Short mmCIF file of C-alpha atoms in Angstrom, two decimals:
data_model
loop_
_atom_site.label_atom_id
_atom_site.label_comp_id
_atom_site.label_asym_id
_atom_site.label_seq_id
_atom_site.Cartn_x
_atom_site.Cartn_y
_atom_site.Cartn_z
CA ASP A 285 0.33 -0.26 -0.25
CA SER A 286 0.94 3.68 -0.50
CA ALA A 287 2.09 3.61 3.07
CA SER A 288 4.40 1.32 3.20
CA GLN A 289 5.90 2.60 0.36
CA GLU A 290 6.41 5.45 1.84
CA GLU A 291 8.07 3.81 4.91
CA VAL A 292 10.40 2.04 2.19
CA ALA A 293 11.27 4.89 0.21
CA LYS A 294 12.35 6.68 3.39
CA THR A 295 15.45 4.28 4.37
CA GLY A 296 16.43 5.32 0.02
CA VAL A 297 16.50 1.05 -0.22
CA SER A 298 15.82 -0.85 -3.65
CA PHE A 299 12.85 -3.19 -1.59
CA ASP A 300 11.93 -6.66 -3.52
CA VAL A 301 9.21 -8.85 -2.95
CA ALA A 302 8.56 -12.78 -3.30
CA THR A 303 6.68 -14.52 -2.18
CA CYS A 304 6.35 -18.39 -2.37
CA ALA A 305 4.07 -21.35 -0.25
CA ALA A 306 5.88 -23.23 2.79
CA GLY A 307 5.10 -26.60 1.38
CA VAL A 308 6.64 -26.14 -2.00
CA TRP A 309 9.54 -24.05 -1.25
CA PRO A 310 11.61 -23.73 1.50
CA PRO A 311 11.86 -27.11 2.07
CA SER A 312 12.53 -26.18 5.38
CA ALA A 313 11.75 -24.10 8.16
CA PRO A 314 14.31 -21.62 8.71
CA THR A 315 16.40 -21.79 12.30
CA GLU A 316 18.66 -19.10 12.51
CA LYS A 317 19.09 -16.38 14.97
CA LEU A 318 20.69 -13.42 13.76
CA ILE A 319 21.04 -9.90 14.70
CA LEU A 320 19.54 -7.68 12.29
CA PRO A 321 20.88 -4.02 11.14
CA PRO A 322 18.67 -1.25 12.14
CA ILE A 323 17.78 -0.41 8.60
CA ALA A 324 16.84 -4.55 7.79
CA GLU A 325 14.67 -4.54 11.11
CA THR A 326 12.89 -1.58 9.64
CA LEU A 327 12.27 -2.74 6.23
CA ARG A 328 10.98 -6.18 7.65
CA GLN A 329 9.13 -4.93 9.66
CA VAL A 330 7.42 -2.83 7.14
CA PHE A 331 6.61 -6.02 5.31
CA SER A 332 6.17 -7.29 8.07
CA ASN A 333 1.88 -5.19 8.61
CA PHE A 334 1.66 -5.20 5.61
CA TYR A 335 1.76 -8.73 5.02
CA LYS A 336 -0.10 -10.09 7.25
CA ALA A 337 -3.03 -7.32 7.26
CA LYS A 338 -3.25 -8.44 4.24
CA HIS A 339 -3.23 -12.24 5.41
CA PRO A 340 -4.50 -12.28 9.31
CA GLY A 341 -3.63 -15.31 11.12
CA ARG A 342 -0.33 -16.46 8.89
CA ASN A 343 3.09 -15.82 10.41
CA LEU A 344 5.74 -14.62 8.35
CA SER A 345 9.19 -16.01 8.84
CA TRP A 346 12.95 -14.58 7.79
CA ILE A 347 15.42 -17.34 6.22
CA SER A 348 18.95 -14.92 5.93
CA SER A 349 20.93 -17.78 3.96
CA LEU A 350 18.48 -17.65 1.14
CA GLY A 351 18.70 -13.71 -0.23
CA ALA A 352 20.44 -11.15 -1.73
CA CYS A 353 22.13 -7.98 -1.45
CA GLU A 354 23.77 -4.91 -3.00
CA VAL A 355 25.81 -3.28 -1.74
CA ARG A 356 28.02 -0.19 -2.55
CA ALA A 357 30.71 0.86 -1.88
CA ASN A 358 33.44 3.67 -2.08
CA PHE A 359 36.90 3.12 -0.53
CA SER A 360 37.72 6.77 0.21
CA VAL A 361 41.48 7.83 0.80
CA ASN A 362 41.32 7.93 4.90
CA CYS A 363 38.82 4.75 4.44
CA PHE A 364 37.39 4.69 7.87
CA GLY A 365 34.77 6.73 7.50
CA SER A 366 33.88 6.90 3.53
CA SER A 367 30.03 6.55 2.56
CA SER A 368 29.55 3.42 2.33
CA SER A 369 25.86 1.86 1.56
CA THR A 370 24.41 -0.93 0.61
CA SER A 371 21.67 0.54 -2.33
CA SER A 372 19.33 -2.05 -2.48
CA SER A 373 19.50 -6.56 -1.21
CA SER A 374 16.63 -8.88 -0.66
CA SER A 375 16.29 -11.79 0.91
CA THR A 376 13.86 -14.61 1.83
CA SER A 377 11.36 -15.15 4.12
CA SER A 378 8.62 -18.78 4.97
CA SER A 379 5.01 -17.16 5.93
CA SER A 380 2.63 -20.39 7.06
CA SER A 381 -1.18 -20.30 7.40
CA THR A 382 -3.05 -23.29 8.88
CA SER A 383 -3.50 -24.06 5.22
CA SER A 384 0.19 -24.96 5.45
CA SER A 385 1.16 -21.86 3.30
CA SER A 386 4.02 -19.99 3.15
CA LEU A 387 5.74 -17.34 1.10
CA THR A 388 9.04 -16.15 0.79
CA SER A 389 10.07 -12.53 0.51
CA SER A 390 12.91 -10.15 -0.44
CA SER A 391 13.46 -7.37 2.35
CA SER A 392 16.40 -4.76 1.53
CA SER A 393 19.19 -3.28 3.62
CA ALA A 394 21.01 -0.05 4.28
CA SER A 395 24.35 1.17 5.15
CA PRO A 396 23.85 3.09 8.66
CA ALA A 397 21.98 6.35 9.49
CA HIS A 398 25.53 8.77 8.61
CA ALA A 399 26.00 7.14 4.65
CA GLN A 400 22.54 7.96 4.01
CA GLU A 401 22.59 11.91 5.30
CA GLN A 402 25.62 12.56 3.34
CA SER A 403 24.88 11.34 -0.39
CA GLU A 404 22.93 14.31 -1.70
CA GLU A 405 26.65 16.01 0.12
CA GLU A 406 28.65 14.01 -2.12
CA ASP A 407 26.80 13.90 -5.45
CA SER A 408 26.97 18.26 -4.87
CA PRO A 409 29.98 19.74 -7.54
CA GLY A 410 30.67 21.87 -5.13
CA SER A 411 31.33 19.11 -2.90
CA VAL A 412 34.45 18.31 -0.12
CA HIS A 413 33.68 14.22 -0.84
CA ALA A 414 33.36 14.94 -4.43
CA ARG A 415 33.44 11.51 -6.20
CA ALA A 416 37.43 11.19 -6.54
CA TRP A 417 37.11 7.98 -5.91
CA PRO A 418 34.89 4.76 -7.52
CA ASP A 419 32.37 3.38 -6.24
CA TYR A 420 31.44 -0.33 -6.38
CA LEU A 421 28.70 -2.24 -6.56
CA PHE A 422 28.67 -6.00 -4.67
CA LYS A 423 26.48 -8.44 -4.72
CA VAL A 424 26.06 -10.57 -1.85
CA SER A 425 24.48 -12.93 0.43
CA GLU A 426 22.26 -10.72 2.75
CA SER A 427 24.62 -12.53 5.78
CA GLN A 428 27.58 -10.78 3.49
CA ALA A 429 25.57 -7.90 3.77
CA TRP A 430 25.33 -7.29 7.09
CA ILE A 431 29.12 -8.17 8.46
CA LEU A 432 29.75 -5.41 5.54
CA LEU A 433 27.42 -2.78 7.28
CA LEU A 434 29.21 -2.95 10.32
CA PHE A 435 32.39 -1.44 9.11
CA ASN A 436 30.48 1.94 9.07
CA GLU A 437 31.04 2.08 12.67
CA ARG A 438 34.34 0.37 13.16
CA ASP A 439 37.03 0.13 11.33
CA SER A 440 38.25 -2.79 12.73
CA MET A 441 36.61 -6.30 14.22
CA THR A 442 37.65 -9.06 15.98
CA VAL A 443 35.51 -12.57 14.39
CA GLN A 444 34.09 -12.30 18.54
CA GLU A 445 33.16 -9.14 18.60
CA ILE A 446 31.40 -9.49 14.89
CA ALA A 447 29.98 -13.27 15.94
CA GLU A 448 27.93 -10.95 18.62
CA ALA A 449 26.99 -7.81 17.19
CA THR A 450 25.18 -10.22 13.76
CA GLY A 451 24.20 -13.84 15.74
CA PHE A 452 26.39 -15.39 13.30
CA GLY A 453 27.58 -19.23 14.94
CA SER A 454 30.86 -19.84 14.33
CA ASP A 455 30.77 -21.78 11.43
CA GLU A 456 28.72 -20.07 9.75
CA LEU A 457 30.73 -16.68 10.57
CA GLN A 458 33.28 -17.80 8.98
CA ARG A 459 31.73 -19.99 6.01
CA GLN A 460 31.33 -16.17 5.25
CA LEU A 461 34.57 -13.73 5.87
CA LEU A 462 36.07 -16.67 4.05
CA ALA A 463 33.58 -15.43 0.96
CA LEU A 464 34.52 -11.46 1.73
CA TYR A 465 38.83 -12.02 2.06
CA VAL A 466 39.63 -15.60 -0.39
CA ASN A 467 39.53 -14.13 -3.32
CA LYS A 468 41.63 -10.78 -4.29
CA ALA A 469 40.28 -10.25 -7.01
CA THR A 470 36.73 -9.65 -4.73
CA ARG A 471 38.89 -8.61 -1.03
CA ILE A 472 36.89 -6.31 0.58
CA LEU A 473 38.45 -7.15 3.70
CA LEU A 474 41.75 -8.65 5.42
CA ARG A 475 42.58 -10.66 7.76
CA TYR A 476 44.91 -10.66 10.83
CA LYS A 477 45.61 -12.73 12.33
CA ASP A 478 48.19 -13.72 16.08
CA GLU A 479 48.39 -15.67 18.80
CA HIS A 480 45.65 -13.88 20.55
CA GLU A 481 43.00 -13.24 17.71
CA GLU A 482 42.24 -12.65 14.49
CA ARG A 483 40.70 -9.64 13.54
CA TYR A 484 39.22 -8.33 10.81
CA SER A 485 39.50 -5.05 8.29
CA VAL A 486 38.33 -2.68 5.43
CA ASN A 487 40.54 -3.42 2.31
CA CYS A 488 40.92 0.36 2.05
CA ASP A 489 43.39 -0.35 -1.67
CA PHE A 490 41.17 -1.60 -3.22
CA GLN A 491 40.61 -1.01 -6.59
CA SER A 492 39.08 -2.90 -9.49
CA LYS A 493 38.47 -2.15 -13.31
CA LEU A 494 34.78 -3.51 -13.17
CA ARG A 495 32.73 -1.01 -11.07
CA CYS A 496 29.87 -4.24 -10.17
CA MET A 497 30.97 -7.71 -9.04
CA HIS A 498 29.17 -10.61 -7.53
CA VAL A 499 31.04 -12.66 -4.24
CA ALA A 500 30.42 -16.18 -5.12
CA GLN A 501 29.91 -18.05 -1.73
CA ILE A 502 31.60 -20.42 -0.33
CA GLN A 503 30.79 -23.82 0.17
CA LEU A 504 31.93 -26.11 3.04
CA THR A 505 32.77 -29.90 2.13
CA THR A 506 34.64 -30.38 5.16
CA HIS A 507 35.62 -28.60 8.77
CA PRO A 508 35.47 -24.63 8.28
CA LYS A 509 38.98 -25.22 9.55
CA GLU A 510 40.00 -27.40 8.02
CA GLU A 511 39.10 -25.50 4.21
CA ILE A 512 40.93 -22.50 6.43
CA ALA A 513 43.91 -24.61 6.36
CA LYS A 514 43.94 -25.32 3.34
CA VAL A 515 42.85 -21.42 2.49
CA GLU A 516 45.57 -20.44 4.18
CA ALA A 517 48.15 -22.93 3.19
CA ARG A 518 47.46 -21.75 -0.36
CA VAL A 519 47.58 -17.83 -0.35
CA SER A 520 51.12 -18.96 2.23
CA GLN A 521 52.18 -20.48 -1.23
CA ASP A 522 51.49 -17.22 -3.31
CA ARG A 523 52.86 -14.75 -1.04
CA ASP A 524 55.67 -16.72 -1.07
CA HIS A 525 56.05 -16.88 -4.95
CA GLN A 526 54.89 -12.99 -4.87
CA ILE A 527 58.03 -12.32 -2.28
CA ASP A 528 60.81 -13.72 -4.09
CA ALA A 529 60.09 -12.77 -7.14
CA CYS A 530 60.04 -9.05 -5.65
CA VAL A 531 63.53 -10.06 -3.66
CA VAL A 532 64.92 -11.18 -7.76
CA ARG A 533 64.06 -7.76 -9.51
CA ILE A 534 65.67 -5.71 -6.57
CA MET A 535 68.76 -8.03 -6.44
CA LYS A 536 69.02 -7.97 -10.41
CA ALA A 537 68.39 -3.86 -10.79
CA LYS A 538 70.42 -3.52 -7.68
CA ARG A 539 73.08 -5.66 -7.86
CA GLU A 540 74.27 -6.16 -4.40
CA LEU A 541 72.48 -4.85 -1.65
CA ARG A 542 72.59 -4.72 2.64
CA HIS A 543 69.55 -7.21 3.92
CA SER A 544 68.15 -3.80 5.95
CA LEU A 545 68.25 -2.11 3.08
CA LEU A 546 66.56 -4.81 0.74
CA VAL A 547 64.34 -5.15 3.89
CA ALA A 548 63.34 -2.22 3.14
CA GLU A 549 62.87 -1.73 -0.52
CA VAL A 550 61.04 -4.93 -0.70
CA SER A 551 58.44 -3.99 2.55
CA SER A 552 58.04 -1.22 -0.15
CA GLN A 553 57.07 -2.79 -2.67
CA LEU A 554 55.00 -5.82 -1.17
CA SER A 555 50.79 -5.22 -1.33
CA PHE A 556 50.13 -6.97 1.39
CA LYS A 557 52.40 -7.26 5.16
CA CYS A 558 55.62 -9.36 5.07
CA ASP A 559 56.99 -10.89 8.19
CA PRO A 560 60.08 -10.09 8.58
CA ALA A 561 60.60 -14.06 9.50
CA MET A 562 59.33 -14.86 5.89
CA LEU A 563 61.15 -12.50 4.06
CA LYS A 564 64.46 -14.12 5.23
CA LYS A 565 63.21 -17.66 4.66
CA ARG A 566 62.01 -16.11 0.72
CA ILE A 567 66.29 -15.37 0.62
CA GLU A 568 67.73 -18.41 2.47
CA ALA A 569 65.57 -19.99 -0.36
CA LEU A 570 66.85 -17.33 -2.85
CA ILE A 571 70.36 -18.01 -1.56
CA HIS A 572 69.87 -21.85 -2.06
CA ARG A 573 68.62 -21.29 -5.53
CA GLU A 574 71.39 -19.66 -6.65
CA TYR A 575 69.66 -16.33 -7.50
CA LEU A 576 71.63 -14.95 -4.45
CA LYS A 577 74.47 -15.40 -2.50
CA ARG A 578 75.91 -13.68 0.21
CA ASP A 579 78.66 -11.42 0.24
CA ASP A 580 82.84 -13.22 1.42
CA SER A 581 83.43 -10.06 3.95
CA ASP A 582 79.92 -9.60 4.93
CA HIS A 583 77.39 -12.25 5.07
CA ASN A 584 75.15 -8.66 5.84
CA ILE A 585 75.77 -7.83 1.59
CA TYR A 586 73.55 -10.12 -0.96
CA HIS A 587 74.95 -10.01 -4.59
CA TYR A 588 73.25 -11.19 -7.15
CA VAL A 589 73.99 -14.45 -9.18
CA ALA A 590 73.45 -13.23 -12.68
#
């Protein structure tokens, strides 16, 4: 109705709904108890009120795992505090009546208020936030959208903090996060891990020739921890190759370099933070493979072997 449409319009989000009977699809009832962002809660409530007014006696249930969203993001110079918002999304719901009918609906979400309130200013020609940085449109699952929206308010979060803010269980959260950082082409988040905690932050250096990208869903065939271990092994191997190539490229140009200067050069050229111990290990490997050799009188100096 017009009242519901006006409430949705106030959010500034495109909102689409599809319905289906519970006896036909989906095959099982939803079990997740997620904590939604305020904008998503508002949109769901608007649709629930509209639907129940049209179909008294039916129970409406939402299935976030079947929803999809389009998230528009802008990675500014300072990254944190930049405008990042969802333009449209869909989620799945199931409803039932006395005749056991159900429906599937799509809901949408949007960014926190601060990003929406700035939109008009950012679009104006004289604005300080003129479009110097491109907007990207990411097609993600509804669950991934809820995670991404958290970073409109925080520059980084631990896994525990994300779990508490969203209500995801450990395995499901790891699956959703994996999709947001494992693929280089759509690496929206960066992952940091030490002995005490696992932390995620926005990839402020994200760049792509594409303006619209689909973030693939991760289907785990093994236990999430085993899958993550496999991914980490692949990432580690890929980084080994990048470090080797970087060291050889620098040494080929310099011919001779002290260890401290080589470390500084490599660190400035790599797109990821290189651990000194990892770099030392790769240098030793290159010496063993006879790409480099140590100076006879000073072992802190390396020579390129042509």
